[in-house]
Amino acid sequence: MTDATRDPVADLRRIAFLLERAHEATYRVRAFRSAAAAVEKLDADELGERATAGTLKKLPGIGDVTARCVAESLAGEEPVYLRRLEATAGTSVDEAGAELRALLRGDCHTHSDWSDGGSPIREMAEAARSIGHQYVVLTDHSPRLTVANGLSAERLRKQLDVVAELNEELAPFRILTGIEVDILDDGSLDQSDELLARLDVVVASVHSKLRDPAGTMTKRMLGAIENPHTDVLGHCTGRLVTGRESTGQGKRPESQFDADAVFAACAERGVAVEINSRPERLDPPKRLLRLAVEAGCHFAIDTDAHAPGQLDWQPYGCARAAQCGVDPAQVINTWDVDALLAWTGRAR
């Protein structure tokens, strides 16, 4: 239903107000208030003409997101951005995050001692079951990541046999087969198509040359997203917001890439964007997570757990998802195992 009386200036200011109330970054609030001021200076005819011609972004103070909000408002529709904020306006972030965590049925990114995790597969599975999960996806590293004891094709085949045996013992709980496969320099994936096709869930991540120029990194990521075996794009910026005491790693800045192009490709190809819950990653940053929401992406809220206790880190990702207006229905691990496998097994 549309409302011909909607006021884009009022909508932009309402968005700014809700962002302020949620303690969001000042620059984000300023973007909407600046856009409201720019729109207010135009007469109705010019504003309508610019919206029709798609030239709103040529005005100082108006960007992609604010231009979309103005166009939706002029069409008599409540802007999607505003609608998502209003949906959680009466709910604290903690409460919304807790509600989202309660909906999660599993975790799509975990590691065992077969690669660089610290515990056996059975222990990881039993820990996941103990915190209420119905399934856990085992995604040990691929061959190229030798520093993480990545699995060769032969070792991965053996792991598939081990998982099959464990599933007989642990039923109805399920260990889903998977891999965190390296995205290689040319955008291809670091495992054979034959083996990738056998897996339940494929998480594709960049682990090398993280400081590549934006154009190079974008092309590389798009290549992986276009691969029909890719189900989830893992920790997309590769950042570390804190150091890792266990490895001596310090902070690491974000990789640079064309986020609009990458998230548009994810939405088009049906690849979920991972919301990585590890405290030192919290990847993607909120500004990029919001872009992915606007692009219409699916998401996977994962722990990237390397030890049993880390499986309980999902609330960190859930809180960020709630802050950024992620629709729980778009989170693939809110689905039961049959729905998830139907989605990952689809022809794309």
CSV table of C-alpha atoms in Angstrom, one decimal, residues 102-294:
chain,number,residue,atom,x,y,z
A,102,ALA,CA,17.1,-18.3,19.8
A,103,LEU,CA,16.1,-18.8,16.2
A,104,LEU,CA,19.4,-20.2,15.1
A,105,ARG,CA,19.4,-24.0,14.4
A,106,GLY,CA,23.1,-24.5,13.7
A,107,ASP,CA,26.4,-23.0,12.8
A,108,CYS,CA,27.8,-23.0,9.3
A,109,HIS,CA,31.5,-22.4,9.9
A,110,THR,CA,33.5,-24.5,12.4
A,111,HIS,CA,36.9,-26.2,12.6
A,112,SER,CA,38.2,-29.4,14.2
A,113,ASP,CA,41.7,-30.7,15.0
A,114,TRP,CA,41.8,-32.1,11.4
A,115,SER,CA,43.0,-28.6,10.4
A,116,ASP,CA,43.7,-25.8,12.9
A,117,GLY,CA,41.0,-26.4,15.4
A,118,GLY,CA,41.9,-27.7,18.9
A,119,SER,CA,39.3,-30.4,19.4
A,120,PRO,CA,38.1,-33.6,17.7
A,121,ILE,CA,35.0,-33.6,15.5
A,122,ARG,CA,33.0,-35.5,18.0
A,123,GLU,CA,33.7,-33.1,20.8
A,124,MET,CA,32.8,-30.1,18.6
A,125,ALA,CA,29.5,-31.8,17.6
A,126,GLU,CA,28.6,-32.7,21.1
A,127,ALA,CA,29.3,-29.1,22.3
A,128,ALA,CA,27.1,-27.8,19.5
A,129,ARG,CA,24.3,-30.1,20.5
A,130,SER,CA,24.6,-29.1,24.2
A,131,ILE,CA,23.9,-25.5,23.4
A,132,GLY,CA,20.8,-26.4,21.5
A,133,HIS,CA,21.9,-26.7,17.9
A,134,GLN,CA,20.3,-29.2,15.6
A,135,TYR,CA,23.3,-29.3,13.3
A,136,VAL,CA,26.8,-28.0,12.9
A,137,VAL,CA,28.8,-27.6,9.6
A,138,LEU,CA,32.3,-28.9,9.7
A,139,THR,CA,34.4,-26.6,7.5
A,140,ASP,CA,38.1,-27.4,8.0
A,141,HIS,CA,40.6,-25.6,5.8
A,142,SER,CA,41.6,-26.4,2.2
A,143,PRO,CA,45.0,-27.7,1.0
A,144,ARG,CA,46.7,-24.3,0.2
A,145,LEU,CA,46.4,-23.1,3.7
A,146,THR,CA,49.3,-25.2,5.0
A,147,VAL,CA,49.8,-23.0,8.0
A,148,ALA,CA,46.3,-24.2,9.2
A,149,ASN,CA,47.0,-27.8,8.2
A,150,GLY,CA,44.5,-27.6,5.3
A,151,LEU,CA,43.1,-30.9,4.2
A,152,SER,CA,44.3,-32.6,1.0
A,153,ALA,CA,41.7,-34.2,-1.2
A,154,GLU,CA,42.6,-37.6,0.3
A,155,ARG,CA,42.2,-36.3,3.9
A,156,LEU,CA,38.9,-34.7,3.1
A,157,ARG,CA,37.6,-37.9,1.7
A,158,LYS,CA,38.6,-39.7,4.9
A,159,GLN,CA,36.9,-37.0,6.9
A,160,LEU,CA,33.7,-37.6,5.0
A,161,ASP,CA,33.7,-41.2,6.1
A,162,VAL,CA,34.4,-40.2,9.7
A,163,VAL,CA,31.5,-37.8,9.7
A,164,ALA,CA,29.2,-40.4,8.2
A,165,GLU,CA,30.0,-42.8,11.1
A,166,LEU,CA,29.5,-40.1,13.7
A,167,ASN,CA,26.2,-39.1,12.3
A,168,GLU,CA,24.9,-42.6,12.8
A,169,GLU,CA,25.9,-42.4,16.5
A,170,LEU,CA,24.7,-38.8,17.1
A,171,ALA,CA,21.3,-38.9,15.3
A,172,PRO,CA,19.1,-37.0,15.2
A,173,PHE,CA,21.8,-34.3,15.6
A,174,ARG,CA,23.6,-33.8,12.2
A,175,ILE,CA,27.2,-33.0,11.4
A,176,LEU,CA,27.0,-31.5,7.9
A,177,THR,CA,30.0,-31.9,5.7
A,178,GLY,CA,31.7,-28.8,4.5
A,179,ILE,CA,34.9,-26.8,3.9
A,180,GLU,CA,36.3,-23.4,4.3
A,181,VAL,CA,37.9,-23.3,0.9
A,182,ASP,CA,40.5,-20.7,0.0
A,183,ILE,CA,39.7,-18.2,-2.8
A,184,LEU,CA,42.8,-18.4,-5.0
A,185,ASP,CA,44.4,-15.4,-6.7
A,186,ASP,CA,42.3,-15.9,-9.9
A,187,GLY,CA,39.0,-16.4,-8.0
A,188,SER,CA,38.9,-20.2,-8.4
A,189,LEU,CA,38.5,-22.4,-5.3
A,190,ASP,CA,41.2,-24.5,-3.7
A,191,GLN,CA,39.6,-27.9,-4.1
A,192,SER,CA,38.3,-30.1,-6.9
A,193,ASP,CA,34.8,-29.6,-8.3
A,194,GLU,CA,34.2,-33.3,-7.7
A,195,LEU,CA,34.8,-33.0,-3.9
A,196,LEU,CA,33.1,-29.6,-3.6
A,197,ALA,CA,30.0,-31.2,-5.1
A,198,ARG,CA,29.9,-33.8,-2.4
A,199,LEU,CA,29.8,-31.4,0.4
A,200,ASP,CA,26.7,-30.0,2.2
A,201,VAL,CA,28.0,-26.4,2.6
A,202,VAL,CA,30.9,-24.6,1.0
A,203,VAL,CA,32.3,-21.5,2.7
A,204,ALA,CA,34.7,-19.6,0.5
A,205,SER,CA,37.2,-17.2,2.1
A,206,VAL,CA,40.2,-15.1,1.2
A,207,HIS,CA,43.2,-15.8,3.4
A,208,SER,CA,46.1,-14.5,1.3
A,209,LYS,CA,47.2,-11.2,-0.4
A,210,LEU,CA,44.7,-9.4,1.8
A,211,ARG,CA,46.2,-6.1,0.8
A,212,ASP,CA,45.6,-6.5,-2.9
A,213,PRO,CA,44.2,-3.4,-4.7
A,214,ALA,CA,40.5,-3.1,-4.6
A,215,GLY,CA,40.0,-3.9,-8.3
A,216,THR,CA,42.1,-7.1,-8.0
A,217,MET,CA,40.3,-8.2,-4.8
A,218,THR,CA,36.9,-7.5,-6.3
A,219,LYS,CA,37.6,-9.6,-9.4
A,220,ARG,CA,38.9,-12.4,-7.2
A,221,MET,CA,35.8,-12.4,-4.9
A,222,LEU,CA,33.4,-12.2,-7.8
A,223,GLY,CA,35.0,-15.2,-9.3
A,224,ALA,CA,34.4,-17.2,-6.2
A,225,ILE,CA,30.8,-16.0,-5.8
A,226,GLU,CA,30.1,-17.0,-9.4
A,227,ASN,CA,31.3,-20.5,-8.7
A,228,PRO,CA,28.2,-22.8,-8.4
A,229,HIS,CA,29.7,-24.6,-5.4
A,230,THR,CA,30.0,-21.5,-3.2
A,231,ASP,CA,27.3,-21.2,-0.6
A,232,VAL,CA,28.7,-18.7,1.9
A,233,LEU,CA,31.2,-15.8,1.5
A,234,GLY,CA,33.4,-16.0,4.6
A,235,HIS,CA,34.7,-13.0,6.7
A,236,CYS,CA,34.6,-10.8,3.6
A,237,THR,CA,37.0,-8.0,4.7
A,238,GLY,CA,39.5,-10.3,6.5
A,239,ARG,CA,40.0,-7.7,9.2
A,240,LEU,CA,41.2,-8.3,12.8
A,241,VAL,CA,39.8,-5.6,15.1
A,242,THR,CA,42.0,-7.0,18.0
A,243,GLY,CA,45.1,-9.0,18.1
A,244,ARG,CA,45.2,-12.7,18.7
A,245,GLU,CA,47.3,-13.7,21.8
A,246,SER,CA,47.4,-17.3,20.8
A,247,THR,CA,49.2,-16.6,17.5
A,248,GLY,CA,50.8,-13.3,18.2
A,249,GLN,CA,48.9,-11.7,15.3
A,250,GLY,CA,48.2,-8.0,15.6
A,251,LYS,CA,45.3,-6.0,14.3
A,252,ARG,CA,44.7,-6.2,10.6
A,253,PRO,CA,42.9,-3.6,8.4
A,254,GLU,CA,40.0,-4.4,6.0
A,255,SER,CA,40.7,-5.7,2.5
A,256,GLN,CA,39.5,-3.2,0.0
A,257,PHE,CA,36.9,-4.2,-2.7
A,258,ASP,CA,33.8,-2.9,-4.4
A,259,ALA,CA,31.2,-3.8,-1.8
A,260,ASP,CA,28.3,-2.8,-3.9
A,261,ALA,CA,29.4,-5.2,-6.7
A,262,VAL,CA,30.2,-8.0,-4.4
A,263,PHE,CA,27.0,-7.9,-2.4
A,264,ALA,CA,24.9,-7.5,-5.6
A,265,ALA,CA,26.6,-10.6,-7.0
A,266,CYS,CA,25.9,-12.5,-3.7
A,267,ALA,CA,22.2,-11.5,-3.9
A,268,GLU,CA,22.0,-12.5,-7.6
A,269,ARG,CA,23.9,-15.8,-7.2
A,270,GLY,CA,22.3,-16.9,-3.9
A,271,VAL,CA,25.5,-16.8,-1.9
A,272,ALA,CA,25.1,-15.9,1.8
A,273,VAL,CA,27.3,-13.3,3.4
A,274,GLU,CA,28.8,-14.5,6.6
A,275,ILE,CA,28.4,-12.5,9.8
A,276,ASN,CA,31.5,-13.8,11.5
A,277,SER,CA,31.0,-13.7,15.3
A,278,ARG,CA,34.6,-14.1,16.4
A,279,PRO,CA,35.4,-11.2,18.7
A,280,GLU,CA,38.6,-10.4,16.9
A,281,ARG,CA,36.9,-10.4,13.5
A,282,LEU,CA,33.3,-9.1,13.8
A,283,ASP,CA,33.2,-9.1,10.0
A,284,PRO,CA,31.7,-7.5,8.0
A,285,PRO,CA,31.8,-4.0,9.7
A,286,LYS,CA,28.3,-2.6,10.3
A,287,ARG,CA,28.5,-0.2,7.4
A,288,LEU,CA,29.1,-3.1,5.0
A,289,LEU,CA,26.6,-5.3,6.7
A,290,ARG,CA,23.9,-2.6,6.1
A,291,LEU,CA,24.9,-2.5,2.4
A,292,ALA,CA,24.5,-6.3,2.2
A,293,VAL,CA,21.0,-5.9,3.8
A,294,GLU,CA,20.1,-3.3,1.3
